[in-house]
C-alpha positions as a printed Julia matrix, in Angstrom:
381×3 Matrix{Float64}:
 120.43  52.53  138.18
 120.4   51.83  141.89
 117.17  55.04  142.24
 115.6   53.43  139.26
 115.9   49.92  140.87
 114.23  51.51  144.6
 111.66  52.87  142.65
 110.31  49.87  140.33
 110.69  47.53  143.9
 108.3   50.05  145.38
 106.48  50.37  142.75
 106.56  54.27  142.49
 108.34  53.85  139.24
 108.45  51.52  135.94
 110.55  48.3   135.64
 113.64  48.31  134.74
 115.82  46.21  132.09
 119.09  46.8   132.65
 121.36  47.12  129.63
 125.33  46.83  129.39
 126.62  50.4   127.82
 129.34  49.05  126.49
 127.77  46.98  123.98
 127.98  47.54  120.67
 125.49  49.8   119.01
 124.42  47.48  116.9
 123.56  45.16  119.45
 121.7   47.43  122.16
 119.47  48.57  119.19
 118.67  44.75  118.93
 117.92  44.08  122.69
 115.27  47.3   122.69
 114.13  46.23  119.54
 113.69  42.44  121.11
 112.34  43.8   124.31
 110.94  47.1   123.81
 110.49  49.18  126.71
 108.95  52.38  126.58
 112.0   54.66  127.1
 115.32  54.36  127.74
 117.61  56.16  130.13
 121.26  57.88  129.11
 123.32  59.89  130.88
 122.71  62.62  128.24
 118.8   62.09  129.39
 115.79  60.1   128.91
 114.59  59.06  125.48
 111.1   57.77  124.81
 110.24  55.41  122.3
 106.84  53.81  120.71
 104.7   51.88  123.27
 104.3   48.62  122.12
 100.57  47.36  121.7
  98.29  44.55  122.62
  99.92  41.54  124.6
 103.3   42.73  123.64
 102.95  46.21  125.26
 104.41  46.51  129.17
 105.07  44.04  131.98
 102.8   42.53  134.6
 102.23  44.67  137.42
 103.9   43.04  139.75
 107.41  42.78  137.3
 110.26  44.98  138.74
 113.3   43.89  136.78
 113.49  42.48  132.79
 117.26  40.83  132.89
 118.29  39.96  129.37
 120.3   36.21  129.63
 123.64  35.96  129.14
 123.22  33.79  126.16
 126.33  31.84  126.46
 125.07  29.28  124.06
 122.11  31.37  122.13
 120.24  34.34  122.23
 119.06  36.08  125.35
 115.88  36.11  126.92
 114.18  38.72  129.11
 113.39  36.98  132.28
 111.09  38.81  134.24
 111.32  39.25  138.26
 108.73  40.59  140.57
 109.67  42.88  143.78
 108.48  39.92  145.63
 110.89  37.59  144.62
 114.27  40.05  144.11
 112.99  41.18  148.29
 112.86  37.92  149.19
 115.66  36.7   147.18
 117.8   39.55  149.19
 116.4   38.94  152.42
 117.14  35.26  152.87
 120.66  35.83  151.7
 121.17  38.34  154.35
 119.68  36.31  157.13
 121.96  33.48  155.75
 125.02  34.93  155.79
 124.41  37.24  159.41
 124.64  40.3   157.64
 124.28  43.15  160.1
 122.55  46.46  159.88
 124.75  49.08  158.25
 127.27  46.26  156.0
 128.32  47.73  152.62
 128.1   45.51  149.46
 131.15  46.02  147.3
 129.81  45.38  143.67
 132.41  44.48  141.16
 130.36  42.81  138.84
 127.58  44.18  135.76
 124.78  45.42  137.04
 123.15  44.34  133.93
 123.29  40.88  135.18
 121.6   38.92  138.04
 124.28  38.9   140.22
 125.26  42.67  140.37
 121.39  43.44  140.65
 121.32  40.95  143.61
 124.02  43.1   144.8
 121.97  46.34  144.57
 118.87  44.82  146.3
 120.84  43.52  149.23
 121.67  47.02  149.52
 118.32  48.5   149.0
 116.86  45.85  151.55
 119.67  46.36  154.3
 119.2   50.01  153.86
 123.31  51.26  152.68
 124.83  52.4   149.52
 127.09  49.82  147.81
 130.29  50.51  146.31
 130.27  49.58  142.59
 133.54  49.12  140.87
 132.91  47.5   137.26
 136.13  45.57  137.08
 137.94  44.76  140.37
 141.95  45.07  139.63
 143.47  43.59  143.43
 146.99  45.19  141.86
 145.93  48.29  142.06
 143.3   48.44  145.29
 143.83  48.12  148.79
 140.13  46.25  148.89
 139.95  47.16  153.26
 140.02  50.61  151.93
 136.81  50.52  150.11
 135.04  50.03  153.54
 132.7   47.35  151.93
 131.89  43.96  155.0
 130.31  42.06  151.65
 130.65  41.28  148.47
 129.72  38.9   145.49
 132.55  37.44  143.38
 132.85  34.7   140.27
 135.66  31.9   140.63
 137.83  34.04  138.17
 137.86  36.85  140.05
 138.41  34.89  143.46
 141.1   33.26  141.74
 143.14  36.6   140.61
 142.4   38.54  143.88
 144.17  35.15  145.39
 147.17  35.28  143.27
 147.57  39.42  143.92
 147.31  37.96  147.66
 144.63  40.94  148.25
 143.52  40.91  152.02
 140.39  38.99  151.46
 139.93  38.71  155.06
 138.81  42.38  154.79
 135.4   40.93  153.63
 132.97  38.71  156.45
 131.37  37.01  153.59
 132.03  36.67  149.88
 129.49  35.21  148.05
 131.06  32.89  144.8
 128.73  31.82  141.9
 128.38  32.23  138.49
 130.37  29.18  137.68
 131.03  25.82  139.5
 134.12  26.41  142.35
 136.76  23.88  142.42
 137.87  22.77  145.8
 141.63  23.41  145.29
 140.17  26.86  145.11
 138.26  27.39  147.81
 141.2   25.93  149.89
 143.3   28.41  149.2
 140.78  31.28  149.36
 140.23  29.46  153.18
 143.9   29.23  153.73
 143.96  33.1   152.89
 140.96  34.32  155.86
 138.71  34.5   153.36
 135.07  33.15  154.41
 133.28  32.11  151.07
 130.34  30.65  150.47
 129.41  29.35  147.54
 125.87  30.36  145.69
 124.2   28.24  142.93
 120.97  29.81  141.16
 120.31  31.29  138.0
 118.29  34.73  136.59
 115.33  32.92  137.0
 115.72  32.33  140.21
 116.87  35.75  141.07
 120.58  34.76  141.28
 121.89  32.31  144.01
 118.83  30.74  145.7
 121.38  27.61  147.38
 124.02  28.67  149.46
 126.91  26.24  150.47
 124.84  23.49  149.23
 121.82  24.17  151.22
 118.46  26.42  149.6
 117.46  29.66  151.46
 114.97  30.21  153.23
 111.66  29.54  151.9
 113.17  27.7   148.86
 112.91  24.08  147.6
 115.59  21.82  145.75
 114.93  17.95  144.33
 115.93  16.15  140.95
 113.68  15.08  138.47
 113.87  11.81  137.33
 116.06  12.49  134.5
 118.13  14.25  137.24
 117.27  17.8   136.34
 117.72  19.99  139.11
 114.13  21.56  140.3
 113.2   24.35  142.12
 110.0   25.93  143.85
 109.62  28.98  146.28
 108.85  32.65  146.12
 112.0   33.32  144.0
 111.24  31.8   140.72
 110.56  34.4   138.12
 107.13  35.09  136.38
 107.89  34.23  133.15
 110.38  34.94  130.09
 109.08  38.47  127.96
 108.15  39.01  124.27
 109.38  35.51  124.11
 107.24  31.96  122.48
 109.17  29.47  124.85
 108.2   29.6   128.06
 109.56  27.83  131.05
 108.63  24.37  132.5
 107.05  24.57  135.63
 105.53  21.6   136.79
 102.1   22.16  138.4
 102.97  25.89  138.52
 105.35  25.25  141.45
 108.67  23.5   140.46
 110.97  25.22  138.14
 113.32  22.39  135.8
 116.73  24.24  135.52
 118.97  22.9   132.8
 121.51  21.83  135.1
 122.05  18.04  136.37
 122.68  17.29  139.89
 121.66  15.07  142.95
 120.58  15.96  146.94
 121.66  13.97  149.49
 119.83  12.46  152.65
 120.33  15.98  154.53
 119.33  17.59  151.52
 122.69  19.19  150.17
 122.44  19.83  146.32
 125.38  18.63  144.26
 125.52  20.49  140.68
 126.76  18.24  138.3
 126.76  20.51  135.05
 124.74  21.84  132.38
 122.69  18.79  130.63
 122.96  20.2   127.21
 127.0   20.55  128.01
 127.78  16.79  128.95
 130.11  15.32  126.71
 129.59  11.58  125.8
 132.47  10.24  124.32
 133.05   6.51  123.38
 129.39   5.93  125.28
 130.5    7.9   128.72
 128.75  10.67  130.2
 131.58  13.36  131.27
 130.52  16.71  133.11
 133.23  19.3   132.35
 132.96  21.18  135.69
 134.59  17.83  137.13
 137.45  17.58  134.53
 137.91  21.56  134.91
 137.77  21.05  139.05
 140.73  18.15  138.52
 142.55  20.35  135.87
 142.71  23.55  138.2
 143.76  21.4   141.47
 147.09  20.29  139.18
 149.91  22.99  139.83
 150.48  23.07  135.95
 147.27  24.61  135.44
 146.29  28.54  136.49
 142.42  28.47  135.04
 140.41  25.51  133.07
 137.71  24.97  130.69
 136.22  22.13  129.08
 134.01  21.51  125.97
 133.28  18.89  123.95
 133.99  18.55  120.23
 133.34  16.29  117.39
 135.2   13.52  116.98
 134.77  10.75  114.05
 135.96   7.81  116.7
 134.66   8.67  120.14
 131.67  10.91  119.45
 132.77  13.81  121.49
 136.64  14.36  122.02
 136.81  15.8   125.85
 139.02  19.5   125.27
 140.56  21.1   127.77
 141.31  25.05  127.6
 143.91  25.9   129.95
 145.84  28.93  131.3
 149.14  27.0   131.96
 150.26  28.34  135.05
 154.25  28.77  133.57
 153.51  29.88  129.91
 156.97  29.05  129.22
 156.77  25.55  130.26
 153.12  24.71  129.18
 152.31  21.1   130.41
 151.79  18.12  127.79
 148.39  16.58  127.35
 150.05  13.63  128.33
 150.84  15.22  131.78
 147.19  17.19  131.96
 145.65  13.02  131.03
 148.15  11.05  133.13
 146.58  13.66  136.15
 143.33  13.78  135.34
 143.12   9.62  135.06
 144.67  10.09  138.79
 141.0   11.39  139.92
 138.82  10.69  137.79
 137.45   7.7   135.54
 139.25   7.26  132.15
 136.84   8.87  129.79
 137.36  11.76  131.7
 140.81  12.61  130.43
 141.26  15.24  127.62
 141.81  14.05  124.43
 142.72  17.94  122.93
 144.67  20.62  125.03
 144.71  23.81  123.91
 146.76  26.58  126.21
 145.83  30.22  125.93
 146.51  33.3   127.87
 143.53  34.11  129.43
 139.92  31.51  129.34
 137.48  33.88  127.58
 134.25  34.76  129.52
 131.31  36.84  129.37
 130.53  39.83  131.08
 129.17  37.6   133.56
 131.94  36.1   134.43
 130.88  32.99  132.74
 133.2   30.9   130.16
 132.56  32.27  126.94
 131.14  28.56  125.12
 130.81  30.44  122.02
 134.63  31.58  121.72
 135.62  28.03  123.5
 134.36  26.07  120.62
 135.93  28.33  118.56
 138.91  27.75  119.79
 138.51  24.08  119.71
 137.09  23.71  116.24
 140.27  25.75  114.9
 142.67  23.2   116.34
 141.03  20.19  115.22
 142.91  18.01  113.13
């Protein structure tokens, strides 16, 4: 992966799309089918496959990367990124966070996904190898051992490598995205040495493109007027492949995300939420990543989620998924809404609890919201 990568930045080899081995069969024959690339690469070999034809067939020139989408809510899409913008994208991170010549990357996330790629072109760009580890298990790894200075993390992660009490002081910089960071947790990742700063971005904008609240270099934030979170600069992507929907760019420059948010007189971007994942119950707008920041700042809760699901008097019942932090003693929903109401306006507090052993996410490291409404459509009543 990492030699294919160097060669379709510098252009002495094809793009690549990256593609999860572990998937089902079933479902890698329906990404090649969706995206069709030319060949695909085993470690039994290299397979070829039928060229496709007319507009369908290849990539623009300047693509380097096709990254499938998570699709936590829907099918994937193959978002295309040019050398330009993955160089950039790795360059302004570097200079942001003081990396010096010769840092190792420690990788512990799918390189199938934006954020392990991002981890590989840091790498490429500052001119080391990085140490890729698939899943990171702090019980079992003395992480100042793996001789890595960097490396990118999700808030689940963070939070497990916290509670092993790994030495994340090993690390100069760990860069947290993926998912909205609640403050009770990066308080105790700062009470532990650990320097973390926290990324927002998406695939389309090759991964974290707003560090700490503030864009990289080059890079533009502002809110629409529906307060959609925009973005412009040589990072955005150049288009979505072999797909009908395209994205909105207004005036070929600004990029409208589907996240809500707002930017303040020095320009620091606030992420609200998803729009299409605000819950409106009873006639109030709730964003889950503030009921799931209140929830995990509670000592009766380990990890949160929050979803919204039909309900015949308010509209949307507010849910809250929890990890309890003592299975044995589980808190009440009474507790959980008697804390929440402590920070937050009424609507806010959950109207369903449902406690599980472990929040489900995607390879990603993103909350499954397919198996979270699940969950909370088998427990209505």
């Amino acid at each position: 992966m990492l030699d294919a990568l160097a060669a379709a930045l510098d252009g002495t080899g094809p793009a690549v799309l990256p593609l999860d081995p572990a998937l089902p069969r079933a479902r890698l024959d329906a990404l090649l089918g969706q995206f069709a690339p030319t060949a695909f690469e085993t470690p039994e070999g290299t397979q070829c496959r039928t060229a496709g034809t007319g507009e369908d067939a290849g990539v623009p020139a300047d693509v380097a990367v096709v990254v499938a989408t998570s699709g936590s809510t829907g099918e994937p899409k193959g978002v295309q990124l040019s050398a330009a913008a993955l160089r950039h994208s790795a360059s302004a991170s570097l200079r942001r966070i003081g990396a010096t010549p010769g840092q190792r990357w420690l990788c512990p996330l799918p390189t199938s996904h934006i954020a392990g790629i991002g981890v590989l072109v840091r790498s490429l760009v500052s001119g080391t190898t990085p140490v890729v580890t698939g899943r990171l298990d702090p019980g079992e790894r003395n992480l100042s051992q793996l001789g890595c200075a960097n490396v990118s993390l999700v808030p689940t992660q963070l939070r497990r490598l916290l509670a092993a009490k790994a030495d994340l002081d090993t690390f100069a910089t760990i860069l947290l995205g993926g998912a909205a960071a609640p403050a009770s947790l990066l308080a105790q990742a700062h009470a532990a040495g650990a320097r973390v700063v926290t990324t927002y971005g998406m695939t389309e904008t090759c991964g974290g493109c707003v560090y700490n609240g503030h864009p990289l270099d080059g890079v533009s934030v502002r809110t629409g007027d529906d307060g959609h979170i925009q973005i412009a600069g040589p990072v955005l992507f150049s288009g979505y492949h072999r797909t009908a929907s395209q994205p909105s760019v207004l005036d070929g420059t600004w990029f409208t995300t589907s996240d809500l948010g707002s930017v303040d007189g020095t320009g620091q971007l606030t992420v609200l939420g998803r729009a299409d994942e605000m819950i409106i119950t009873g006639g109030e707008k709730v964003a889950p990543a503030a009921v799931v920041a209140a929830l995990e700042s509670s000592p009766m809760v380990r990890e949160a989620a929050v979803i919204g699901e039909p309900d015949p008097e308010w509209g949307q019942r507010v849910t809250a998924v929890i990890v309890p932090a003592d299975p044995a003693a589980p808190p009440s929903l009474a507790d959980l809404r008697a804390y929440v109401r402590r920070h937050l306006p009424p609507a806010a507090a959950p109207r369903a609890l449902i406690a599980v052993p472990a929040i489900p996410l995607l390879p990603s490291g993103k909350p499954d919201l397919v198996e979270l409404h699940k969950l909370g459509q088998s427990t209505l009543t």
